[in-house]
Short mmCIF file of N, CA and C in Angstrom, two decimals:
data_model
loop_
_atom_site.label_atom_id
_atom_site.label_comp_id
_atom_site.label_asym_id
_atom_site.label_seq_id
_atom_site.Cartn_x
_atom_site.Cartn_y
_atom_site.Cartn_z
N UNK A 1 0.82 -1.29 -0.09
CA UNK A 1 0.01 0.04 -0.05
C UNK A 1 0.84 1.15 -0.02
N UNK A 2 0.64 2.09 -0.87
CA UNK A 2 1.40 3.27 -0.93
C UNK A 2 0.67 4.58 -0.57
N UNK A 3 1.02 5.19 0.26
CA UNK A 3 0.28 6.38 0.91
C UNK A 3 1.17 7.47 1.38
N UNK A 4 0.77 8.68 1.29
CA UNK A 4 1.41 9.88 1.91
C UNK A 4 2.74 9.98 1.46
N UNK A 5 3.00 10.80 0.43
CA UNK A 5 4.44 10.99 0.10
C UNK A 5 5.18 11.93 0.99
N UNK A 6 4.43 12.50 1.92
CA UNK A 6 5.15 13.41 2.91
C UNK A 6 5.07 12.89 4.25
N UNK A 7 6.05 12.95 5.20
CA UNK A 7 5.91 12.51 6.34
C UNK A 7 6.81 13.32 7.22
N UNK A 8 6.38 13.68 8.50
CA UNK A 8 7.33 14.28 9.33
C UNK A 8 7.78 13.26 10.54
N UNK A 9 8.80 12.58 10.32
CA UNK A 9 9.12 11.45 11.09
C UNK A 9 9.48 11.89 12.56
N UNK A 10 9.78 13.22 12.66
CA UNK A 10 10.15 13.74 14.17
C UNK A 10 8.99 13.68 14.93
N UNK A 11 7.82 13.85 14.49
CA UNK A 11 6.77 13.97 15.40
C UNK A 11 5.75 12.76 14.93
N UNK A 12 6.07 11.88 14.07
CA UNK A 12 5.23 10.71 13.82
C UNK A 12 3.98 11.01 12.96
N UNK A 13 3.71 11.97 12.31
CA UNK A 13 2.73 12.30 11.53
C UNK A 13 2.78 12.00 10.15
N UNK A 14 1.73 11.67 9.33
CA UNK A 14 1.75 11.56 8.12
C UNK A 14 0.76 12.44 7.21
N UNK A 15 1.44 12.95 6.22
CA UNK A 15 0.21 13.83 5.44
C UNK A 15 -0.46 13.18 4.43
N UNK A 16 -1.88 13.38 4.72
CA UNK A 16 -2.93 12.64 3.92
C UNK A 16 -3.22 13.46 2.59
N UNK A 17 -2.99 14.84 2.68
CA UNK A 17 -3.40 15.68 1.59
C UNK A 17 -3.00 17.09 1.81
N UNK A 18 -3.27 17.81 0.91
CA UNK A 18 -3.14 19.28 1.01
C UNK A 18 -4.18 20.08 0.38
N UNK A 19 -4.58 21.26 1.09
CA UNK A 19 -5.71 22.03 0.56
C UNK A 19 -5.28 22.75 -0.55
N UNK A 20 -5.98 22.71 -1.59
CA UNK A 20 -5.63 23.33 -2.66
C UNK A 20 -6.50 24.78 -3.18
N UNK A 21 -7.46 24.91 -2.29
CA UNK A 21 -8.34 26.05 -2.37
C UNK A 21 -9.74 25.86 -1.91
N UNK A 22 -10.45 26.87 -2.15
CA UNK A 22 -12.00 26.73 -1.67
C UNK A 22 -12.73 26.26 -2.65
N UNK A 23 -14.06 25.64 -2.27
CA UNK A 23 -15.05 25.08 -3.23
C UNK A 23 -16.31 25.75 -2.84
N UNK A 24 -16.85 26.58 -3.59
CA UNK A 24 -18.18 27.20 -3.27
C UNK A 24 -17.92 28.23 -2.37
N UNK A 25 -19.22 28.65 -1.65
CA UNK A 25 -19.18 29.82 -0.79
C UNK A 25 -19.47 29.51 0.68
N UNK A 26 -19.61 28.02 0.74
CA UNK A 26 -19.98 27.73 2.38
C UNK A 26 -18.83 27.22 2.96
N UNK A 27 -17.49 27.32 2.72
CA UNK A 27 -16.46 26.92 3.47
C UNK A 27 -15.92 25.71 3.01
N UNK A 28 -16.40 24.94 2.00
CA UNK A 28 -15.77 23.63 1.64
C UNK A 28 -14.41 23.83 1.05
N UNK A 29 -13.54 22.80 1.08
CA UNK A 29 -12.16 23.15 0.65
C UNK A 29 -11.82 21.92 -0.29
N UNK A 30 -11.21 22.11 -1.35
CA UNK A 30 -10.62 20.99 -2.48
C UNK A 30 -9.20 20.55 -1.69
N UNK A 31 -9.21 19.39 -1.56
CA UNK A 31 -7.95 18.60 -1.20
C UNK A 31 -7.27 17.68 -2.29
N UNK A 32 -5.97 17.81 -2.44
CA UNK A 32 -5.38 17.10 -3.18
C UNK A 32 -4.89 15.71 -2.41
N UNK A 33 -5.41 14.60 -2.60
CA UNK A 33 -5.06 13.32 -1.74
C UNK A 33 -3.96 12.79 -1.87
N UNK A 34 -3.23 12.27 -0.99
CA UNK A 34 -1.92 11.50 -1.07
C UNK A 34 -2.38 9.94 -0.50
N UNK A 35 -3.56 9.68 -0.54
CA UNK A 35 -4.02 8.41 -0.13
C UNK A 35 -4.28 7.41 -1.33
N UNK A 36 -4.08 6.28 -1.28
CA UNK A 36 -4.34 5.36 -2.38
C UNK A 36 -5.81 5.51 -2.90
N UNK A 37 -6.73 5.55 -2.03
CA UNK A 37 -8.20 5.90 -2.31
C UNK A 37 -8.51 7.18 -2.06
N UNK A 38 -8.81 8.18 -2.85
CA UNK A 38 -8.82 9.58 -2.59
C UNK A 38 -9.88 9.88 -1.20
N UNK A 39 -10.85 9.35 -1.17
CA UNK A 39 -11.81 9.36 -0.24
C UNK A 39 -11.25 9.26 1.24
N UNK A 40 -10.33 8.37 1.22
CA UNK A 40 -9.78 8.02 2.43
C UNK A 40 -8.85 9.20 3.25
N UNK A 41 -8.75 10.32 2.40
CA UNK A 41 -8.28 11.39 3.09
C UNK A 41 -8.91 11.97 4.40
N UNK A 42 -10.21 11.35 4.31
CA UNK A 42 -11.07 11.77 5.63
C UNK A 42 -11.39 10.50 6.51
N UNK A 43 -10.67 9.45 6.36
CA UNK A 43 -10.90 8.27 6.74
C UNK A 43 -10.25 7.91 8.14
N UNK A 44 -9.48 8.69 8.53
CA UNK A 44 -8.48 8.26 9.82
C UNK A 44 -8.79 9.19 10.99
N UNK A 45 -10.08 9.92 10.92
CA UNK A 45 -10.38 10.85 12.02
C UNK A 45 -9.82 12.34 11.78
N UNK A 46 -9.86 13.21 12.73
CA UNK A 46 -9.39 14.44 12.71
C UNK A 46 -7.93 14.76 12.03
N UNK A 47 -7.73 15.71 11.26
CA UNK A 47 -6.52 16.12 10.80
C UNK A 47 -6.05 17.40 11.44
N UNK A 48 -4.65 17.44 11.24
CA UNK A 48 -3.99 18.68 11.91
C UNK A 48 -2.98 19.34 11.01
N UNK A 49 -2.65 20.48 11.21
CA UNK A 49 -1.68 21.16 10.46
C UNK A 49 -0.19 20.57 10.97
N UNK A 50 0.82 20.66 10.21
CA UNK A 50 2.02 20.05 10.49
C UNK A 50 2.48 20.61 11.79
N UNK A 51 2.36 21.66 12.20
CA UNK A 51 2.86 22.19 13.47
C UNK A 51 2.02 21.82 14.78
N UNK A 52 0.67 21.22 14.50
CA UNK A 52 -0.25 20.89 15.34
C UNK A 52 -1.17 21.97 15.83
N UNK A 53 -0.97 23.11 15.26
CA UNK A 53 -1.56 24.55 15.89
C UNK A 53 -2.96 24.43 15.58
N UNK A 54 -3.41 23.79 14.42
CA UNK A 54 -4.88 23.72 14.10
C UNK A 54 -5.34 22.27 13.86
N UNK A 55 -6.48 21.88 14.52
CA UNK A 55 -7.08 20.53 14.14
C UNK A 55 -8.41 20.75 13.75
N UNK A 56 -8.77 19.90 12.63
CA UNK A 56 -10.09 19.87 12.12
C UNK A 56 -10.76 18.43 12.08
N UNK A 57 -11.95 18.43 12.36
CA UNK A 57 -12.77 17.12 11.99
C UNK A 57 -12.85 17.42 10.51
N UNK A 58 -12.90 16.19 9.73
CA UNK A 58 -12.88 16.25 8.33
C UNK A 58 -13.91 15.27 7.67
N UNK A 59 -14.63 15.86 6.84
CA UNK A 59 -15.58 15.00 6.16
C UNK A 59 -15.52 15.22 4.40
N UNK A 60 -15.46 13.95 3.88
CA UNK A 60 -15.57 13.98 2.43
C UNK A 60 -16.72 14.20 1.90
N UNK A 61 -17.04 15.16 0.86
CA UNK A 61 -18.33 15.45 0.59
C UNK A 61 -18.52 15.04 -0.92
N UNK A 62 -17.48 14.79 -1.63
CA UNK A 62 -17.48 14.39 -3.12
C UNK A 62 -16.15 14.49 -3.61
N UNK A 63 -16.36 14.52 -4.90
CA UNK A 63 -15.01 14.68 -5.82
C UNK A 63 -15.25 15.77 -6.92
N UNK A 64 -14.12 16.31 -7.35
CA UNK A 64 -14.08 17.19 -8.37
C UNK A 64 -12.71 16.97 -9.04
N UNK A 65 -12.84 16.26 -10.27
CA UNK A 65 -11.59 15.75 -10.81
C UNK A 65 -10.93 14.83 -9.94
N UNK A 66 -9.55 15.24 -9.85
CA UNK A 66 -8.71 14.47 -8.83
C UNK A 66 -8.66 14.89 -7.42
N UNK A 67 -9.57 15.93 -7.12
CA UNK A 67 -9.68 16.53 -5.77
C UNK A 67 -10.63 16.03 -5.04
N UNK A 68 -10.56 15.86 -3.60
CA UNK A 68 -11.74 15.57 -2.71
C UNK A 68 -12.23 16.99 -2.15
N UNK A 69 -13.64 16.92 -2.38
CA UNK A 69 -14.19 18.24 -1.65
C UNK A 69 -14.58 17.85 -0.19
N UNK A 70 -14.04 18.65 0.71
CA UNK A 70 -14.04 18.42 2.07
C UNK A 70 -14.75 19.35 2.96
N UNK A 71 -15.33 19.08 3.99
CA UNK A 71 -15.84 20.02 5.04
C UNK A 71 -14.79 19.81 6.19
N UNK A 72 -14.23 21.15 6.67
CA UNK A 72 -13.28 21.19 7.73
C UNK A 72 -14.07 21.80 8.91
N UNK A 73 -14.20 21.16 10.13
CA UNK A 73 -14.87 21.61 11.10
C UNK A 73 -14.41 23.08 11.44
N UNK A 74 -15.18 24.00 11.58
CA UNK A 74 -15.04 25.38 11.87
C UNK A 74 -14.85 26.27 10.60
N UNK A 75 -14.66 25.76 9.44
CA UNK A 75 -14.43 26.46 8.27
C UNK A 75 -15.87 26.60 7.63
N UNK A 76 -16.35 27.98 7.73
CA UNK A 76 -17.89 28.06 7.30
C UNK A 76 -18.17 29.04 6.19
N UNK A 77 -16.97 29.64 5.70
CA UNK A 77 -17.06 30.68 4.51
C UNK A 77 -15.93 30.47 3.48
N UNK A 78 -16.10 31.02 2.37
CA UNK A 78 -15.12 30.88 1.23
C UNK A 78 -13.97 31.60 1.63
N UNK A 79 -13.84 32.69 2.45
CA UNK A 79 -12.69 33.34 2.68
C UNK A 79 -11.77 32.70 3.52
N UNK A 80 -12.24 32.00 4.58
CA UNK A 80 -11.48 31.08 5.53
C UNK A 80 -11.11 29.86 4.80
N UNK A 81 -11.81 29.23 3.96
CA UNK A 81 -11.43 28.27 3.30
C UNK A 81 -10.30 28.50 2.29
N UNK A 82 -10.44 29.65 1.54
CA UNK A 82 -9.37 30.09 0.67
C UNK A 82 -7.99 30.37 1.39
N UNK A 83 -8.04 30.75 2.51
CA UNK A 83 -6.83 31.18 3.39
C UNK A 83 -6.16 29.84 3.69
N UNK A 84 -6.80 28.78 3.57
CA UNK A 84 -6.02 27.49 3.84
C UNK A 84 -5.33 26.77 2.93
N UNK A 85 -5.37 27.57 1.68
CA UNK A 85 -4.65 26.93 0.53
C UNK A 85 -3.27 26.60 0.87
N UNK A 86 -2.70 25.46 0.46
CA UNK A 86 -1.26 25.08 0.93
C UNK A 86 -1.16 24.44 2.12
N UNK A 87 -2.34 24.39 2.99
CA UNK A 87 -2.20 23.73 4.33
C UNK A 87 -2.24 22.17 4.15
N UNK A 88 -1.04 21.51 4.55
CA UNK A 88 -1.10 20.16 4.53
C UNK A 88 -1.78 19.55 5.71
N UNK A 89 -2.53 18.38 5.59
CA UNK A 89 -3.42 17.92 6.63
C UNK A 89 -2.70 16.54 7.11
N UNK A 90 -2.41 16.42 8.22
CA UNK A 90 -1.68 15.36 8.96
C UNK A 90 -2.51 14.48 9.92
N UNK A 91 -2.16 13.08 10.09
CA UNK A 91 -2.73 12.46 11.13
C UNK A 91 -1.73 11.63 11.64
N UNK A 92 -1.80 11.21 13.15
CA UNK A 92 -0.69 10.46 13.63
C UNK A 92 -0.45 9.22 12.99
N UNK A 93 0.64 8.78 12.82
CA UNK A 93 0.98 7.54 12.08
C UNK A 93 0.14 6.36 12.70
N UNK A 94 0.06 6.15 13.89
CA UNK A 94 -0.72 5.09 14.51
C UNK A 94 -2.02 4.86 13.99
N UNK A 95 -2.59 5.89 13.56
CA UNK A 95 -4.11 5.84 13.02
C UNK A 95 -4.18 5.15 11.67
N UNK A 96 -3.04 5.04 10.95
CA UNK A 96 -3.11 4.35 9.71
C UNK A 96 -3.22 2.70 9.87
N UNK A 97 -4.02 2.27 8.92
CA UNK A 97 -3.82 0.65 9.15
C UNK A 97 -2.59 0.18 8.80
N UNK A 98 -2.40 -1.10 9.24
CA UNK A 98 -0.99 -1.88 9.02
C UNK A 98 -1.12 -2.28 7.53
N UNK A 99 0.09 -2.36 6.88
CA UNK A 99 0.07 -2.79 5.61
C UNK A 99 -0.09 -4.18 5.67
N UNK A 100 -0.52 -4.74 4.44
CA UNK A 100 -0.70 -6.26 4.37
C UNK A 100 0.41 -6.88 3.87
N UNK A 101 0.64 -7.99 4.28
CA UNK A 101 1.89 -8.69 3.86
C UNK A 101 1.73 -9.04 2.15
N UNK A 102 0.50 -9.10 1.65
CA UNK A 102 0.36 -9.40 0.35
C UNK A 102 0.44 -8.01 -0.51
N UNK A 103 0.49 -7.02 0.16
CA UNK A 103 0.76 -5.57 -0.50
C UNK A 103 2.09 -5.31 -0.51
N UNK A 104 2.51 -4.10 -0.85
CA UNK A 104 3.88 -3.72 -0.75
C UNK A 104 4.44 -3.86 0.59
N UNK A 105 3.61 -3.68 1.62
CA UNK A 105 4.07 -3.71 2.94
C UNK A 105 4.77 -2.26 3.67
N UNK A 106 4.51 -1.22 2.83
CA UNK A 106 5.06 0.04 3.25
C UNK A 106 4.28 1.07 2.73
N UNK A 107 4.67 2.42 3.37
CA UNK A 107 3.95 3.57 2.90
C UNK A 107 5.09 4.39 2.28
N UNK A 108 4.54 5.47 1.56
CA UNK A 108 5.61 6.34 0.83
C UNK A 108 6.37 6.89 2.03
N UNK A 109 5.77 7.19 3.24
CA UNK A 109 6.55 7.84 4.20
C UNK A 109 7.64 6.98 4.80
N UNK A 110 7.59 5.74 4.65
CA UNK A 110 8.55 4.96 5.00
C UNK A 110 9.79 4.72 4.33
N UNK A 111 9.77 5.39 3.07
CA UNK A 111 11.00 5.60 2.13
C UNK A 111 11.87 6.61 2.61
N UNK A 112 11.32 7.64 3.21
CA UNK A 112 12.13 8.82 3.56
C UNK A 112 13.18 8.51 4.47
N UNK A 113 14.35 8.83 4.13
CA UNK A 113 15.55 8.51 4.94
C UNK A 113 16.33 7.07 4.55
N UNK A 114 15.72 6.40 3.67
CA UNK A 114 16.54 5.05 3.21
C UNK A 114 17.52 5.65 2.18
N UNK A 115 18.70 4.81 2.27
CA UNK A 115 19.81 4.90 1.44
C UNK A 115 19.28 4.39 -0.09
N UNK A 116 19.75 5.06 -1.06
CA UNK A 116 19.41 4.50 -2.42
C UNK A 116 20.82 4.22 -2.99
N UNK A 117 20.84 2.96 -3.23
CA UNK A 117 22.18 2.19 -3.54
C UNK A 117 21.63 1.60 -5.08
N UNK A 118 22.72 1.71 -5.95
CA UNK A 118 22.61 1.23 -7.29
C UNK A 118 22.69 -0.30 -7.32
N UNK A 119 22.44 -0.91 -8.35
CA UNK A 119 22.24 -2.43 -8.39
C UNK A 119 23.88 -2.80 -8.46
N UNK A 120 24.87 -1.94 -8.70
CA UNK A 120 26.26 -2.39 -8.61
C UNK A 120 26.73 -2.22 -7.21
N UNK A 121 25.94 -1.61 -6.39
CA UNK A 121 26.21 -1.38 -5.04
C UNK A 121 26.86 0.03 -4.72
N UNK A 122 26.79 0.99 -5.54
CA UNK A 122 27.01 2.23 -5.43
C UNK A 122 26.11 3.09 -4.66
N UNK A 123 26.49 3.90 -3.67
CA UNK A 123 25.55 4.55 -2.60
C UNK A 123 25.31 5.87 -3.47
N UNK A 124 24.18 6.29 -3.86
CA UNK A 124 23.74 7.58 -4.56
C UNK A 124 23.27 8.65 -3.64
N UNK A 125 22.86 8.36 -2.53
CA UNK A 125 22.31 9.26 -1.51
C UNK A 125 21.20 8.76 -0.82
N UNK A 126 20.43 9.64 -0.08
CA UNK A 126 19.21 9.20 0.75
C UNK A 126 18.10 9.89 0.08
N UNK A 127 16.83 9.03 0.14
CA UNK A 127 15.57 9.54 -0.23
C UNK A 127 15.20 10.60 0.73
N UNK A 128 14.96 11.82 0.42
CA UNK A 128 14.48 12.83 1.10
C UNK A 128 12.90 13.19 0.97
N UNK A 129 12.35 12.70 0.01
CA UNK A 129 11.03 13.05 -0.32
C UNK A 129 10.45 11.89 -1.35
N UNK A 130 9.16 11.76 -1.53
CA UNK A 130 8.50 11.17 -2.46
C UNK A 130 7.36 12.10 -2.99
N UNK A 131 7.59 12.54 -4.20
CA UNK A 131 6.69 13.69 -4.91
C UNK A 131 5.81 13.11 -5.97
N UNK A 132 4.82 13.73 -6.29
CA UNK A 132 3.90 13.37 -7.38
C UNK A 132 3.32 14.75 -7.95
N UNK A 133 3.78 15.04 -9.19
CA UNK A 133 3.28 16.30 -9.82
C UNK A 133 2.07 15.98 -10.77
N UNK A 134 1.66 14.86 -10.88
CA UNK A 134 0.60 14.41 -11.61
C UNK A 134 0.71 13.47 -12.69
N UNK A 135 2.15 13.15 -12.91
CA UNK A 135 2.63 12.00 -13.93
C UNK A 135 3.20 10.71 -13.35
N UNK A 136 2.99 10.63 -12.01
CA UNK A 136 3.58 9.56 -11.34
C UNK A 136 4.46 9.77 -10.10
N UNK A 137 4.95 8.76 -9.36
CA UNK A 137 5.67 9.11 -8.15
C UNK A 137 6.96 9.31 -8.73
N UNK A 138 7.71 10.24 -7.91
CA UNK A 138 9.17 10.50 -8.03
C UNK A 138 9.93 10.45 -6.83
N UNK A 139 11.09 9.79 -6.71
CA UNK A 139 11.86 9.79 -5.49
C UNK A 139 12.87 10.95 -5.66
N UNK A 140 12.85 11.64 -4.53
CA UNK A 140 13.90 12.90 -4.35
C UNK A 140 15.05 12.27 -3.67
N UNK A 141 16.17 12.12 -4.25
CA UNK A 141 17.35 11.60 -3.83
C UNK A 141 18.22 12.63 -3.62
N UNK A 142 18.87 12.85 -2.38
CA UNK A 142 19.94 13.86 -2.00
C UNK A 142 21.06 13.08 -2.05
N UNK A 143 22.23 13.58 -2.71
CA UNK A 143 23.56 12.87 -2.52
C UNK A 143 24.08 13.09 -1.18
N UNK A 144 24.92 12.05 -0.57
CA UNK A 144 25.53 12.10 0.69
C UNK A 144 26.46 13.34 0.77
N UNK A 145 27.04 13.76 -0.39
CA UNK A 145 28.18 14.80 -0.32
C UNK A 145 27.47 16.28 -0.33
N UNK A 146 26.10 16.24 -0.09
CA UNK A 146 25.45 17.57 -0.05
C UNK A 146 25.19 18.20 -1.33
N UNK A 147 25.27 17.45 -2.47
CA UNK A 147 24.93 18.14 -3.81
C UNK A 147 23.48 18.29 -3.92
N UNK A 148 23.19 18.83 -5.03
CA UNK A 148 21.70 18.93 -5.27
C UNK A 148 20.85 17.62 -5.49
N UNK A 149 19.73 17.71 -4.76
CA UNK A 149 18.75 16.41 -4.83
C UNK A 149 18.43 16.20 -6.36
N UNK A 150 18.05 14.99 -6.66
CA UNK A 150 17.67 14.57 -8.09
C UNK A 150 16.45 13.78 -7.84
N UNK A 151 15.39 14.25 -8.79
CA UNK A 151 14.15 13.43 -8.95
C UNK A 151 14.41 12.31 -9.96
N UNK A 152 13.77 11.29 -9.46
CA UNK A 152 13.84 9.88 -10.27
C UNK A 152 12.58 9.20 -10.34
N UNK A 153 12.21 8.85 -11.53
CA UNK A 153 10.76 8.23 -11.52
C UNK A 153 10.65 6.84 -10.61
N UNK A 154 9.69 6.82 -9.90
CA UNK A 154 9.43 5.65 -9.01
C UNK A 154 8.83 4.60 -9.69
N UNK A 155 9.58 3.73 -10.52
CA UNK A 155 8.97 2.74 -11.36
C UNK A 155 9.60 1.33 -11.09
N UNK A 156 9.12 0.34 -11.44
CA UNK A 156 9.67 -0.97 -11.06
C UNK A 156 11.00 -1.09 -11.67
N UNK A 157 11.12 -0.65 -12.88
CA UNK A 157 12.26 -0.61 -13.73
C UNK A 157 13.50 0.26 -13.03
N UNK A 158 13.03 1.26 -12.53
CA UNK A 158 14.10 2.22 -11.81
C UNK A 158 14.46 1.78 -10.38
N UNK A 159 13.46 1.28 -9.88
CA UNK A 159 13.57 0.79 -8.39
C UNK A 159 13.25 -0.76 -8.28
N UNK A 160 14.22 -1.64 -8.71
CA UNK A 160 13.63 -2.96 -8.69
C UNK A 160 13.48 -3.58 -7.19
N UNK A 161 14.03 -2.84 -6.09
CA UNK A 161 13.81 -3.46 -4.73
C UNK A 161 13.70 -2.26 -3.59
N UNK A 162 12.66 -2.61 -2.86
CA UNK A 162 12.46 -1.80 -1.69
C UNK A 162 12.71 -2.66 -0.37
N UNK A 163 13.81 -2.24 0.35
CA UNK A 163 14.17 -3.02 1.50
C UNK A 163 14.15 -2.19 2.75
N UNK A 164 12.94 -2.06 3.20
CA UNK A 164 12.74 -1.26 4.51
C UNK A 164 13.39 -1.75 5.48
N UNK A 165 13.56 -3.18 5.88
CA UNK A 165 14.21 -3.51 7.04
C UNK A 165 15.74 -3.36 6.89
N UNK A 166 16.21 -3.42 5.71
CA UNK A 166 17.51 -3.33 5.37
C UNK A 166 17.98 -1.68 5.45
N UNK A 167 17.08 -0.75 5.30
CA UNK A 167 17.25 0.69 5.27
C UNK A 167 17.73 1.18 3.90
N UNK A 168 17.25 0.54 2.81
CA UNK A 168 17.72 0.79 1.41
C UNK A 168 16.57 0.67 0.46
N UNK A 169 16.80 1.32 -0.66
CA UNK A 169 16.14 0.87 -1.96
C UNK A 169 17.36 0.62 -2.88
N UNK A 170 17.17 -0.28 -3.84
CA UNK A 170 18.08 -0.66 -4.78
C UNK A 170 17.43 -0.06 -6.01
N UNK A 171 18.36 0.80 -6.85
CA UNK A 171 17.90 1.53 -7.85
C UNK A 171 18.64 1.30 -9.14
N UNK A 172 18.10 1.39 -10.25
CA UNK A 172 18.84 1.41 -11.45
C UNK A 172 18.53 2.56 -12.35
N UNK A 173 19.13 3.71 -11.94
CA UNK A 173 18.68 4.93 -12.67
C UNK A 173 18.97 4.97 -13.98
N UNK A 174 18.13 5.69 -14.64
CA UNK A 174 18.38 5.89 -16.17
C UNK A 174 19.86 6.80 -16.28
N UNK A 175 20.36 6.53 -17.48
CA UNK A 175 21.54 7.18 -17.63
C UNK A 175 21.51 8.74 -17.54
N UNK A 176 22.48 9.43 -16.81
CA UNK A 176 22.65 10.81 -16.58
C UNK A 176 21.80 11.28 -15.54
N UNK A 177 21.03 10.53 -14.90
CA UNK A 177 20.16 10.96 -13.78
C UNK A 177 20.93 11.71 -12.72
N UNK A 178 22.10 11.23 -12.40
CA UNK A 178 22.90 11.66 -11.45
C UNK A 178 24.10 12.62 -11.88
N UNK A 179 24.15 12.91 -13.25
CA UNK A 179 24.99 13.75 -13.89
C UNK A 179 26.28 12.84 -14.60
N UNK A 180 26.33 11.53 -14.30
CA UNK A 180 27.12 10.68 -14.79
C UNK A 180 26.31 9.40 -15.23
N UNK A 181 27.19 8.30 -15.53
CA UNK A 181 26.47 7.10 -16.10
C UNK A 181 25.82 6.57 -14.99
N UNK A 182 24.49 5.96 -15.19
CA UNK A 182 23.75 5.34 -14.40
C UNK A 182 24.32 3.92 -13.85
N UNK A 183 23.89 3.42 -12.94
CA UNK A 183 24.38 2.18 -12.28
C UNK A 183 24.19 1.00 -13.36
N UNK A 184 23.14 1.09 -14.13
CA UNK A 184 23.06 0.01 -15.03
C UNK A 184 23.49 0.31 -16.49
N UNK A 185 24.06 1.56 -16.64
CA UNK A 185 24.56 1.70 -18.02
C UNK A 185 26.03 1.40 -18.13
N UNK A 186 26.52 1.06 -19.37
CA UNK A 186 27.74 0.70 -19.51
C UNK A 186 28.59 1.98 -19.49
N UNK A 187 29.93 1.72 -19.05
CA UNK A 187 30.92 2.98 -18.97
C UNK A 187 31.27 3.20 -20.43
N UNK A 188 31.50 4.57 -20.62
CA UNK A 188 31.88 5.20 -21.93
C UNK A 188 33.43 4.93 -22.12
#
């Protein structure tokens, strides 16, 4: 099961979605879900902001394209809803269901911090995020030497193995992903 590309491991929260704007005039919000099933953005009880300063009971009211229309407790007009744009909605990790053994057995949040190792054993860096801008999941890998992070498509071809227990993902990056030949590419 893949869920929640963003996590704040320091406080054990997982981001289920982000408010993208207001919907209508009665305080409904549009939420971009990070859950496997979009409606599940409201399935795990009250949500809160990353810093925990605001907490909302949440109710899914419908869908609009790929967004979930939600009511957040205490948000009753368009101006308040619009002001929430960009607000990430978190729940404590323990509220999420255990992953099934038949499933992938991990959440996107579990990947953050893992070492990215090439199929040849070369260490490429650590995963610092899992992003999705609409065309599929991307791993954000930051080199250990402090260089600029790289985005790589999170496909079975590019990531043949995820080893949560071993603290790593095995990658076969496309050529020039890291500014040099990829692990699986022949040397020039």
